[in-house]
mmCIF file of C-alpha atoms in Angstrom:
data_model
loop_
_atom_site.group_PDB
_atom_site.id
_atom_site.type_symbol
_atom_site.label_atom_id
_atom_site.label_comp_id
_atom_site.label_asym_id
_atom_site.label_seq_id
_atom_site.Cartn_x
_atom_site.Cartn_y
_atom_site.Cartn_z
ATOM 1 C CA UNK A 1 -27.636 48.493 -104.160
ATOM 2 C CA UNK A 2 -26.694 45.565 -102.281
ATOM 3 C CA UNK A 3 -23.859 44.910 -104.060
ATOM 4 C CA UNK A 4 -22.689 48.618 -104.167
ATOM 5 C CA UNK A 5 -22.232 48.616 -100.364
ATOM 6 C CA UNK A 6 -20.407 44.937 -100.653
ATOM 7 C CA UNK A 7 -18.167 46.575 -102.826
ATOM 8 C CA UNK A 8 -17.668 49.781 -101.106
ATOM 9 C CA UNK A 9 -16.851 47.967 -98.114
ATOM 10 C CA UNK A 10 -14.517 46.009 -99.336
ATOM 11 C CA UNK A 11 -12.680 48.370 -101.028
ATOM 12 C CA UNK A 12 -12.495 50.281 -98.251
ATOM 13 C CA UNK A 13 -11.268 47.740 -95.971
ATOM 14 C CA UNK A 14 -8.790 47.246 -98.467
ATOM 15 C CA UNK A 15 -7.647 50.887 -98.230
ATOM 16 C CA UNK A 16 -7.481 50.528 -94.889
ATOM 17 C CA UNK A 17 -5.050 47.999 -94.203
ATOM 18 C CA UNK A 18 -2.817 49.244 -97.215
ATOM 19 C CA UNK A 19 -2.663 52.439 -95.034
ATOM 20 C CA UNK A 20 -1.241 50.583 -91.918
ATOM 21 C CA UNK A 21 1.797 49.419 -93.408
ATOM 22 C CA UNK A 22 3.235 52.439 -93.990
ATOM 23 C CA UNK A 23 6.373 51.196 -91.728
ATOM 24 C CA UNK A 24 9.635 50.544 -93.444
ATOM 25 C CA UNK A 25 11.993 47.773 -93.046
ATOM 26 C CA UNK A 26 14.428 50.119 -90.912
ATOM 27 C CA UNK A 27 11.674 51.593 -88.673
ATOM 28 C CA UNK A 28 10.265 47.664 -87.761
ATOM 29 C CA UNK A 29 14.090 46.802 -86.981
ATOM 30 C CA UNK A 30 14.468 49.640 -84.973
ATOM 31 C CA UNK A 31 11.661 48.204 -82.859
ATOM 32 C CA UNK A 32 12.650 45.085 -83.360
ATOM 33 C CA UNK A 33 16.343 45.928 -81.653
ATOM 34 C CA UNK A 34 15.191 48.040 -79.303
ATOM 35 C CA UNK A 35 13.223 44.893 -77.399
ATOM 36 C CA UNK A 36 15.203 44.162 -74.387
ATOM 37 C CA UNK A 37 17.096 47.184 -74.993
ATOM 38 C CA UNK A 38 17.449 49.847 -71.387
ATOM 39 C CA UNK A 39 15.399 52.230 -71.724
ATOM 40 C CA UNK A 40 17.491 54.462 -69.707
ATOM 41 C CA UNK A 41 21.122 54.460 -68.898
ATOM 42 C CA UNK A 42 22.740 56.682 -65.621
ATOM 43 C CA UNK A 43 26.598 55.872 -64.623
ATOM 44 C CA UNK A 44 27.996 56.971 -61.142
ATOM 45 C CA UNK A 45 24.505 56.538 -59.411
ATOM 46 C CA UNK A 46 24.246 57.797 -55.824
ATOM 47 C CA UNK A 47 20.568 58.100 -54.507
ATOM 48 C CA UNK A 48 18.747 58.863 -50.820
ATOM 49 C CA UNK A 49 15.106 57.467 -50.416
ATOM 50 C CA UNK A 50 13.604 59.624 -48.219
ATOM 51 C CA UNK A 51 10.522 60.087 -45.434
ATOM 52 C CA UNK A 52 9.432 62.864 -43.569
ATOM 53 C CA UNK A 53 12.444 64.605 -44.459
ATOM 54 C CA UNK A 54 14.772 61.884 -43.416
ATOM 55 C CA UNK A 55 16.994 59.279 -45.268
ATOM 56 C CA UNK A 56 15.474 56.148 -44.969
ATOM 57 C CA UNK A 57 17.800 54.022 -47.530
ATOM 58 C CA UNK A 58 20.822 54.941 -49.681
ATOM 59 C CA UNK A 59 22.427 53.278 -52.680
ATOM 60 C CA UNK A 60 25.463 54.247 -54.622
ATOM 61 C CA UNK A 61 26.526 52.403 -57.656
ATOM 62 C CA UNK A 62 29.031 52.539 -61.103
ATOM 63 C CA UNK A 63 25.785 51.758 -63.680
ATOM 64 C CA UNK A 64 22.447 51.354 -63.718
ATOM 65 C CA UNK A 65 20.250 49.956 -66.501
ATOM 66 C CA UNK A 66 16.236 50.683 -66.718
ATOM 67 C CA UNK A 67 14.228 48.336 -68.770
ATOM 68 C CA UNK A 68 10.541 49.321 -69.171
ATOM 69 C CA UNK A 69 9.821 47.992 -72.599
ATOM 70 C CA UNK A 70 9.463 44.457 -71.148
ATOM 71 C CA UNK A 71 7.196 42.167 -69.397
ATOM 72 C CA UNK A 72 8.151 42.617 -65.593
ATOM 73 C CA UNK A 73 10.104 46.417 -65.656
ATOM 74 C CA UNK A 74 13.107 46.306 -63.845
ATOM 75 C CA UNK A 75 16.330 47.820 -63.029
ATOM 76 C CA UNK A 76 19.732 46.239 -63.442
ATOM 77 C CA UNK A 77 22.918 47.289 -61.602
ATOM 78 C CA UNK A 78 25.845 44.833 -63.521
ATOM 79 C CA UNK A 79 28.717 46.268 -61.971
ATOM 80 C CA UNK A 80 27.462 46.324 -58.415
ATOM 81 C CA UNK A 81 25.696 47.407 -55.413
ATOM 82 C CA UNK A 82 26.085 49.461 -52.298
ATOM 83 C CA UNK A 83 22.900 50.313 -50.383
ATOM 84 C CA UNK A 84 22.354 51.714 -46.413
ATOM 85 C CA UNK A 85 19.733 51.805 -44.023
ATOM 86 C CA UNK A 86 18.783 54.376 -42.141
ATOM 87 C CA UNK A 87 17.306 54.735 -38.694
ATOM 88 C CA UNK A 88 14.090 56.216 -38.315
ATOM 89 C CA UNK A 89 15.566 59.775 -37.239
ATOM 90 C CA UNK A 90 17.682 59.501 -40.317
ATOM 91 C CA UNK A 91 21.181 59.859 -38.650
ATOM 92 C CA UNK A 92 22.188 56.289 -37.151
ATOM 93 C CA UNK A 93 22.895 53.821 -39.987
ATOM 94 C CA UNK A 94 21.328 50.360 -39.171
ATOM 95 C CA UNK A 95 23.008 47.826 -41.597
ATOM 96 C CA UNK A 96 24.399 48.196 -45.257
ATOM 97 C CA UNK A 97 24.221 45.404 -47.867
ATOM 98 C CA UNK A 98 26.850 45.150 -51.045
ATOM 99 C CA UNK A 99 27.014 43.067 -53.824
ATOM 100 C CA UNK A 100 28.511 42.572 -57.195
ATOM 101 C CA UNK A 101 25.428 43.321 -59.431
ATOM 102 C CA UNK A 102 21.252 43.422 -58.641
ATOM 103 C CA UNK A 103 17.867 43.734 -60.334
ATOM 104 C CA UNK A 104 15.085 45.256 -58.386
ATOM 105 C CA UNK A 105 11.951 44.075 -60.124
ATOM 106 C CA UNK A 106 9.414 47.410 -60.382
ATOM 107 C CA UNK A 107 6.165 45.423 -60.453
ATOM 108 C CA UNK A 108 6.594 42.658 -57.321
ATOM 109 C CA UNK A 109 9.377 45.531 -55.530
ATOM 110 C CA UNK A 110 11.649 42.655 -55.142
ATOM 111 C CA UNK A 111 15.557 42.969 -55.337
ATOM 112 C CA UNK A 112 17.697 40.202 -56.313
ATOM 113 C CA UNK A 113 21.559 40.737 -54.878
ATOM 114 C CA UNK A 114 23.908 38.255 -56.801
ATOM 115 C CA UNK A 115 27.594 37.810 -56.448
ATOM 116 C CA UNK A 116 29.751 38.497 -53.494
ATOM 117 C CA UNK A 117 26.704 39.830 -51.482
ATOM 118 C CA UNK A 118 27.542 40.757 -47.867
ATOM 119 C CA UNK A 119 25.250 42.474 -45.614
ATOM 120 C CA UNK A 120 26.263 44.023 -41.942
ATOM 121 C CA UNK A 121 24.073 44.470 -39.392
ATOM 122 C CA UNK A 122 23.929 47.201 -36.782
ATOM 123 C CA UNK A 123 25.208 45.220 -34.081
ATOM 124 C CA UNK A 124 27.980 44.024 -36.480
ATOM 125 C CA UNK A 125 27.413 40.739 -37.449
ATOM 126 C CA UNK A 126 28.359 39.716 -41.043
ATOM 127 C CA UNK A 127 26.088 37.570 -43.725
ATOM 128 C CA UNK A 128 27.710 36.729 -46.926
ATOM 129 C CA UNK A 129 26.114 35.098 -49.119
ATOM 130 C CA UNK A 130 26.069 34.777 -53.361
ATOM 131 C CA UNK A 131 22.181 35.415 -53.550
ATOM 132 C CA UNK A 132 19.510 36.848 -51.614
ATOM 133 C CA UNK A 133 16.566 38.616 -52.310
ATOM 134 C CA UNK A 134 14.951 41.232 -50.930
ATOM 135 C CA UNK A 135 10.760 41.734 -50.196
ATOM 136 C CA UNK A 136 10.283 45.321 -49.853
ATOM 137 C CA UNK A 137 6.813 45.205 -49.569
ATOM 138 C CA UNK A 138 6.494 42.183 -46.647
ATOM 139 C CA UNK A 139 10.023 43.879 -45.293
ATOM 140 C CA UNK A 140 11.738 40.497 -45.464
ATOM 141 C CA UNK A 141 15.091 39.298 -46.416
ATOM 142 C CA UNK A 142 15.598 35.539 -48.103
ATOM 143 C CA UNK A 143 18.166 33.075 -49.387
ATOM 144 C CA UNK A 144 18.034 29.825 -50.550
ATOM 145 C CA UNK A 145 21.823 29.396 -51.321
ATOM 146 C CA UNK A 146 24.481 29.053 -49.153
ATOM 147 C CA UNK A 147 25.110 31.536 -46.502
ATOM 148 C CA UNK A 148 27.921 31.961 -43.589
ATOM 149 C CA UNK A 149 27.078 34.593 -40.609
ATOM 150 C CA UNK A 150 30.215 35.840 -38.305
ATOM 151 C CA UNK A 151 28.993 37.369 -35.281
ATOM 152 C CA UNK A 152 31.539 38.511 -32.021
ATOM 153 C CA UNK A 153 31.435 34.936 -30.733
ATOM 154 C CA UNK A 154 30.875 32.670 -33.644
ATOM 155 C CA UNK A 155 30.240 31.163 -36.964
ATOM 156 C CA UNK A 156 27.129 30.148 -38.357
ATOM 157 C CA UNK A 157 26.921 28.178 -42.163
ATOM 158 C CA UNK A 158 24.098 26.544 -43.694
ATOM 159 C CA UNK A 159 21.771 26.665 -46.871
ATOM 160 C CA UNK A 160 19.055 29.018 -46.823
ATOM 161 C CA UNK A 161 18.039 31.979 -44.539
ATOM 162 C CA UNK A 162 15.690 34.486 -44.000
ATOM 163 C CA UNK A 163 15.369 37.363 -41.774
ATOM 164 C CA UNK A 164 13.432 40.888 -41.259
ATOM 165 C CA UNK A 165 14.738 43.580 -43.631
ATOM 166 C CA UNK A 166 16.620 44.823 -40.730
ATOM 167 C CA UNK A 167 18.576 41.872 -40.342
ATOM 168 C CA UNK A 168 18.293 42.034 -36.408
ATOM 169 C CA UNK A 169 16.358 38.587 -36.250
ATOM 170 C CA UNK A 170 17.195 35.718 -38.674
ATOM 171 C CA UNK A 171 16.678 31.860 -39.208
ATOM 172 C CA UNK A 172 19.454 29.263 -41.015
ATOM 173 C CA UNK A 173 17.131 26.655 -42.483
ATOM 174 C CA UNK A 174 19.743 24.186 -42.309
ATOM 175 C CA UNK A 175 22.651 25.120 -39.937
ATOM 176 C CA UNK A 176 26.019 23.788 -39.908
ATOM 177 C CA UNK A 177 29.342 25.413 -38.304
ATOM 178 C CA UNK A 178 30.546 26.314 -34.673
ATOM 179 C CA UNK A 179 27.471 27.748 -32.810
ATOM 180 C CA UNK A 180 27.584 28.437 -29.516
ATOM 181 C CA UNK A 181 24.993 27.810 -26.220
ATOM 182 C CA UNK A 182 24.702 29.627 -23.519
ATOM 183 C CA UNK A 183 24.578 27.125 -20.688
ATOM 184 C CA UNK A 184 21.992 28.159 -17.760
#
């Protein structure tokens, strides 16, 4: 009797893992090419993100790549960026940010602006820089590359910056460049 269910078991293990390769070499290289593959496609993007019934950000942009079948999910714009902020009331637009392509990484809700970026503030000052990344969720703005600010009454250069997501307070980690004091 023993023996009988040693058998039985075995055979039916057997059947069992015979019946899980029932894939064929085109369905496992499907899979197999669709790794790293978007998951989703949209040209001619133009999106509000909105609160309480008013626009808090806007972005507009030629392509934009999901990829969700991957580690850390995120979304790829390779033929660039334009994105807005928006007031609180919705109307009076606080500082846009542009740049050649982004990712904005679903999981940590970080962007990552490459290439040509150049944010202006409300006031009007100008940061250009060829990275920077965004923090959505601590609602701060960094850069470890090099970055050149042009305000009304001066430049400012140096490597590495970081500022509030508004851009209306930031920090050069290393200056360099005309900067000028207010003498008191």
């Amino acid at each position: 009797m023993k023996y009988f269910i040693k058998y039985t078991l075995t055979i039916a293990a057997c059947l069992l893992l015979t019946a899980c390769f029932q894939n064929s070499d085109k369905d496992l290289k499907d899979v197999a090419d669709a790794v790293g593959k978007a998951s989703l496609t949209v040209t001619d993007v133009h999106s509000c993100i909105t609160d309480s019934g008013y626009i808090k950000y806007e972005f507009e942009s030629p392509e934009m790549q999901q990829f969700d079948d991957v580690e850390e999910p995120y979304i790829y714009f390779p033929n660039g960026l334009k994105f807005r902020m928006y007031a609180e009331n919705g109307t009076l637009l606080k500082s846009r940010i542009r740049c050649n392509n982004a990712t904005y990484y679903k999981t940590t809700k970080i962007w990552e602006l490459n290439n040509d970026v150049e944010a202006m503030t409300q006031k009007g000052d100008i940061l250009n820089t060829e990275q920077m990344f965004w923090d959505t969720e601590n609602h701060r703005i960094y850069s470890e590359k090099f970055v050149k600010i042009t305000t009304t009454h001066q430049i400012i250069t140096g490597k590495g910056f970081e500022s509030d997501e508004k851009l209306s307070y930031y920090e050069i980690k290393r200056p360099g460049g005309e900067i000028e004091l207010e003498n008191n």
